[in-house]
Amino acid sequence: QVQLVESGGGLVQPGGSLRLSCVASGSIGSINAMGWYRQSPGKGREFVARITTIGSTNYDDSVKGRFTISGDNAKNTVYLQMNSLKPEDTAVYYCNAGIRLAYRNSYRDYWGQGTQVTVSS
Protein backbone atom coordinates (compact mmCIF):
# COMPACT_ATOMS: atom_id res chain seq x y z
CA GLN A 1 0.00 0.00 0.00
CA VAL A 2 2.39 2.70 1.26
CA GLN A 3 6.11 2.65 1.91
CA LEU A 4 8.28 5.21 3.68
CA VAL A 5 11.97 4.80 2.94
CA GLU A 6 14.57 6.74 4.91
CA SER A 7 18.17 7.40 3.91
CA GLY A 8 21.12 9.51 4.97
CA GLY A 9 21.98 8.13 8.38
CA GLY A 10 25.50 7.27 9.44
CA LEU A 11 28.39 8.00 11.77
CA VAL A 12 29.42 11.61 12.34
CA GLN A 13 31.65 13.39 14.82
CA PRO A 14 30.23 15.80 17.40
CA GLY A 15 29.60 19.16 15.77
CA GLY A 16 29.10 17.58 12.38
CA SER A 17 26.10 17.49 10.06
CA LEU A 18 23.88 14.93 8.39
CA ARG A 19 20.87 15.18 6.10
CA LEU A 20 18.13 12.60 6.32
CA SER A 21 15.62 11.98 3.54
CA CYS A 22 12.35 10.10 3.48
CA VAL A 23 10.29 9.24 0.41
CA ALA A 24 6.70 8.07 0.56
CA SER A 25 5.41 5.89 -2.25
CA GLY A 26 2.43 3.70 -3.05
CA SER A 27 -1.30 4.27 -3.39
CA ILE A 28 -1.20 7.77 -1.93
CA GLY A 29 -4.25 9.98 -2.22
CA SER A 30 -2.87 12.82 -0.16
CA ILE A 31 -0.45 13.59 2.66
CA ASN A 32 -1.26 16.08 5.41
CA ALA A 33 2.08 16.12 7.23
CA MET A 34 5.44 14.39 7.44
CA GLY A 35 7.92 14.30 10.25
CA TRP A 36 10.71 12.63 12.16
CA TYR A 37 10.89 10.77 15.43
CA ARG A 38 13.84 9.11 17.09
CA GLN A 39 14.50 6.32 19.54
CA SER A 40 17.69 5.67 21.46
CA PRO A 41 18.46 2.52 23.48
CA GLY A 42 16.36 2.25 26.62
CA LYS A 43 14.08 5.13 25.64
CA GLY A 44 10.74 5.45 23.98
CA ARG A 45 10.21 6.95 20.56
CA GLU A 46 10.28 10.74 20.78
CA PHE A 47 9.16 13.54 18.50
CA VAL A 48 11.84 15.50 16.63
CA ALA A 49 10.20 17.67 13.98
CA ARG A 50 7.16 17.90 11.73
CA ILE A 51 6.09 19.80 8.63
CA THR A 52 2.64 20.11 7.11
CA THR A 53 1.95 20.29 3.40
CA ILE A 54 1.39 24.04 3.72
CA GLY A 55 4.83 24.45 5.26
CA SER A 56 4.02 24.85 8.92
CA THR A 57 6.79 23.39 11.08
CA ASN A 58 7.37 22.53 14.69
CA TYR A 59 10.35 21.13 16.54
CA ASP A 60 11.21 19.52 19.83
CA ASP A 61 13.06 22.00 22.05
CA SER A 62 16.14 19.79 22.08
CA VAL A 63 16.75 20.31 18.35
CA LYS A 64 15.53 23.89 17.80
CA GLY A 65 18.19 26.00 16.13
CA ARG A 66 20.18 22.94 15.06
CA PHE A 67 17.79 20.87 12.93
CA THR A 68 15.74 22.05 9.97
CA ILE A 69 12.86 20.13 8.43
CA SER A 70 11.77 20.74 4.85
CA GLY A 71 9.59 19.02 2.32
CA ASP A 72 8.94 18.57 -1.37
CA ASN A 73 5.21 17.95 -1.85
CA ALA A 74 5.59 17.01 -5.50
CA LYS A 75 8.02 14.23 -4.56
CA ASN A 76 6.28 13.14 -1.33
CA THR A 77 9.62 13.68 0.36
CA VAL A 78 10.71 15.15 3.67
CA TYR A 79 14.21 16.11 4.70
CA LEU A 80 15.87 16.69 8.04
CA GLN A 81 19.04 18.77 8.01
CA MET A 82 20.89 18.12 11.25
CA ASN A 83 23.70 20.49 12.22
CA SER A 84 25.83 20.83 15.36
CA LEU A 85 25.16 17.21 16.20
CA LYS A 86 25.70 16.02 19.75
CA PRO A 87 26.28 12.53 21.13
CA GLU A 88 22.81 12.66 22.67
CA ASP A 89 21.35 12.90 19.16
CA THR A 90 22.44 9.30 18.61
CA ALA A 91 19.34 7.26 17.83
CA VAL A 92 17.38 5.45 15.17
CA TYR A 93 15.47 8.12 13.27
CA TYR A 94 12.04 7.20 11.95
CA CYS A 95 10.05 8.95 9.26
CA ASN A 96 6.34 9.46 9.90
CA ALA A 97 3.59 10.60 7.56
CA GLY A 98 -0.14 11.20 7.78
CA ILE A 99 -1.45 9.64 4.58
CA ARG A 100 -4.84 9.13 3.03
CA LEU A 101 -4.82 6.22 0.63
CA ALA A 102 -6.18 6.83 -2.84
CA TYR A 103 -9.25 4.70 -2.12
CA ARG A 104 -9.91 5.83 1.47
CA ASN A 105 -11.51 8.84 3.09
CA SER A 106 -9.44 9.11 6.26
CA TYR A 107 -5.82 9.68 7.20
CA ARG A 108 -3.65 7.35 9.25
CA ASP A 109 -0.04 7.32 10.37
CA TYR A 110 2.62 5.42 8.47
CA TRP A 111 6.19 4.74 9.59
CA GLY A 112 9.48 4.02 7.92
CA GLN A 113 11.91 1.33 9.03
CA GLY A 114 14.35 3.79 10.54
CA THR A 115 17.89 4.94 9.85
CA GLN A 116 20.69 4.90 12.41
CA VAL A 117 22.43 8.15 13.33
CA THR A 118 25.50 7.83 15.52
CA VAL A 119 27.34 10.88 16.84
CA SER A 120 30.68 9.90 18.27
CA SER A 121 34.34 10.85 18.16
mmCIF file of C-alpha atoms in Angstrom:
data_model
loop_
_atom_site.group_PDB
_atom_site.id
_atom_site.type_symbol
_atom_site.label_atom_id
_atom_site.label_comp_id
_atom_site.label_asym_id
_atom_site.label_seq_id
_atom_site.Cartn_x
_atom_site.Cartn_y
_atom_site.Cartn_z
ATOM 1 C CA GLN A 1 0.000 0.000 0.000
ATOM 2 C CA VAL A 2 2.393 2.698 1.260
ATOM 3 C CA GLN A 3 6.114 2.655 1.910
ATOM 4 C CA LEU A 4 8.280 5.209 3.676
ATOM 5 C CA VAL A 5 11.970 4.798 2.940
ATOM 6 C CA GLU A 6 14.573 6.745 4.912
ATOM 7 C CA SER A 7 18.170 7.395 3.907
ATOM 8 C CA GLY A 8 21.115 9.506 4.974
ATOM 9 C CA GLY A 9 21.984 8.130 8.384
ATOM 10 C CA GLY A 10 25.496 7.268 9.441
ATOM 11 C CA LEU A 11 28.388 8.002 11.773
ATOM 12 C CA VAL A 12 29.420 11.607 12.339
ATOM 13 C CA GLN A 13 31.652 13.391 14.819
ATOM 14 C CA PRO A 14 30.229 15.799 17.400
ATOM 15 C CA GLY A 15 29.602 19.162 15.775
ATOM 16 C CA GLY A 16 29.099 17.579 12.383
ATOM 17 C CA SER A 17 26.095 17.489 10.065
ATOM 18 C CA LEU A 18 23.883 14.928 8.389
ATOM 19 C CA ARG A 19 20.870 15.179 6.101
ATOM 20 C CA LEU A 20 18.130 12.599 6.316
ATOM 21 C CA SER A 21 15.619 11.977 3.535
ATOM 22 C CA CYS A 22 12.346 10.096 3.484
ATOM 23 C CA VAL A 23 10.294 9.245 0.414
ATOM 24 C CA ALA A 24 6.698 8.067 0.563
ATOM 25 C CA SER A 25 5.410 5.888 -2.247
ATOM 26 C CA GLY A 26 2.429 3.703 -3.048
ATOM 27 C CA SER A 27 -1.300 4.267 -3.392
ATOM 28 C CA ILE A 28 -1.200 7.767 -1.932
ATOM 29 C CA GLY A 29 -4.251 9.975 -2.219
ATOM 30 C CA SER A 30 -2.873 12.821 -0.161
ATOM 31 C CA ILE A 31 -0.445 13.593 2.665
ATOM 32 C CA ASN A 32 -1.262 16.082 5.412
ATOM 33 C CA ALA A 33 2.079 16.118 7.228
ATOM 34 C CA MET A 34 5.440 14.389 7.436
ATOM 35 C CA GLY A 35 7.925 14.295 10.246
ATOM 36 C CA TRP A 36 10.705 12.634 12.156
ATOM 37 C CA TYR A 37 10.893 10.768 15.434
ATOM 38 C CA ARG A 38 13.841 9.106 17.095
ATOM 39 C CA GLN A 39 14.505 6.317 19.538
ATOM 40 C CA SER A 40 17.693 5.672 21.456
ATOM 41 C CA PRO A 41 18.461 2.519 23.483
ATOM 42 C CA GLY A 42 16.364 2.250 26.620
ATOM 43 C CA LYS A 43 14.085 5.129 25.642
ATOM 44 C CA GLY A 44 10.743 5.454 23.981
ATOM 45 C CA ARG A 45 10.214 6.948 20.557
ATOM 46 C CA GLU A 46 10.285 10.738 20.785
ATOM 47 C CA PHE A 47 9.164 13.539 18.505
ATOM 48 C CA VAL A 48 11.838 15.497 16.629
ATOM 49 C CA ALA A 49 10.204 17.669 13.977
ATOM 50 C CA ARG A 50 7.156 17.901 11.730
ATOM 51 C CA ILE A 51 6.092 19.800 8.629
ATOM 52 C CA THR A 52 2.643 20.114 7.112
ATOM 53 C CA THR A 53 1.945 20.293 3.398
ATOM 54 C CA ILE A 54 1.390 24.044 3.719
ATOM 55 C CA GLY A 55 4.829 24.448 5.256
ATOM 56 C CA SER A 56 4.022 24.849 8.924
ATOM 57 C CA THR A 57 6.791 23.394 11.076
ATOM 58 C CA ASN A 58 7.372 22.525 14.687
ATOM 59 C CA TYR A 59 10.351 21.125 16.544
ATOM 60 C CA ASP A 60 11.210 19.523 19.828
ATOM 61 C CA ASP A 61 13.057 22.005 22.047
ATOM 62 C CA SER A 62 16.139 19.786 22.079
ATOM 63 C CA VAL A 63 16.749 20.315 18.355
ATOM 64 C CA LYS A 64 15.533 23.885 17.798
ATOM 65 C CA GLY A 65 18.188 25.995 16.132
ATOM 66 C CA ARG A 66 20.177 22.937 15.063
ATOM 67 C CA PHE A 67 17.794 20.871 12.929
ATOM 68 C CA THR A 68 15.738 22.054 9.968
ATOM 69 C CA ILE A 69 12.865 20.126 8.431
ATOM 70 C CA SER A 70 11.773 20.740 4.851
ATOM 71 C CA GLY A 71 9.588 19.018 2.320
ATOM 72 C CA ASP A 72 8.935 18.568 -1.367
ATOM 73 C CA ASN A 73 5.212 17.945 -1.845
ATOM 74 C CA ALA A 74 5.593 17.012 -5.504
ATOM 75 C CA LYS A 75 8.018 14.232 -4.560
ATOM 76 C CA ASN A 76 6.277 13.138 -1.331
ATOM 77 C CA THR A 77 9.619 13.682 0.359
ATOM 78 C CA VAL A 78 10.710 15.145 3.669
ATOM 79 C CA TYR A 79 14.213 16.107 4.701
ATOM 80 C CA LEU A 80 15.874 16.687 8.045
ATOM 81 C CA GLN A 81 19.043 18.773 8.006
ATOM 82 C CA MET A 82 20.887 18.122 11.250
ATOM 83 C CA ASN A 83 23.700 20.486 12.220
ATOM 84 C CA SER A 84 25.826 20.834 15.357
ATOM 85 C CA LEU A 85 25.155 17.210 16.195
ATOM 86 C CA LYS A 86 25.695 16.023 19.745
ATOM 87 C CA PRO A 87 26.284 12.526 21.131
ATOM 88 C CA GLU A 88 22.808 12.661 22.673
ATOM 89 C CA ASP A 89 21.353 12.897 19.160
ATOM 90 C CA THR A 90 22.444 9.300 18.611
ATOM 91 C CA ALA A 91 19.338 7.260 17.830
ATOM 92 C CA VAL A 92 17.384 5.450 15.170
ATOM 93 C CA TYR A 93 15.471 8.118 13.270
ATOM 94 C CA TYR A 94 12.037 7.199 11.945
ATOM 95 C CA CYS A 95 10.050 8.954 9.259
ATOM 96 C CA ASN A 96 6.344 9.456 9.905
ATOM 97 C CA ALA A 97 3.586 10.598 7.564
ATOM 98 C CA GLY A 98 -0.141 11.195 7.781
ATOM 99 C CA ILE A 99 -1.447 9.641 4.579
ATOM 100 C CA ARG A 100 -4.843 9.131 3.028
ATOM 101 C CA LEU A 101 -4.815 6.216 0.630
ATOM 102 C CA ALA A 102 -6.180 6.827 -2.842
ATOM 103 C CA TYR A 103 -9.252 4.700 -2.121
ATOM 104 C CA ARG A 104 -9.911 5.826 1.473
ATOM 105 C CA ASN A 105 -11.508 8.844 3.087
ATOM 106 C CA SER A 106 -9.445 9.113 6.264
ATOM 107 C CA TYR A 107 -5.821 9.679 7.201
ATOM 108 C CA ARG A 108 -3.646 7.353 9.245
ATOM 109 C CA ASP A 109 -0.037 7.323 10.371
ATOM 110 C CA TYR A 110 2.621 5.417 8.473
ATOM 111 C CA TRP A 111 6.190 4.743 9.589
ATOM 112 C CA GLY A 112 9.482 4.019 7.922
ATOM 113 C CA GLN A 113 11.907 1.326 9.026
ATOM 114 C CA GLY A 114 14.351 3.788 10.539
ATOM 115 C CA THR A 115 17.892 4.936 9.848
ATOM 116 C CA GLN A 116 20.690 4.898 12.406
ATOM 117 C CA VAL A 117 22.428 8.150 13.330
ATOM 118 C CA THR A 118 25.503 7.832 15.524
ATOM 119 C CA VAL A 119 27.337 10.880 16.842
ATOM 120 C CA SER A 120 30.681 9.899 18.268
ATOM 121 C CA SER A 121 34.337 10.845 18.160
#
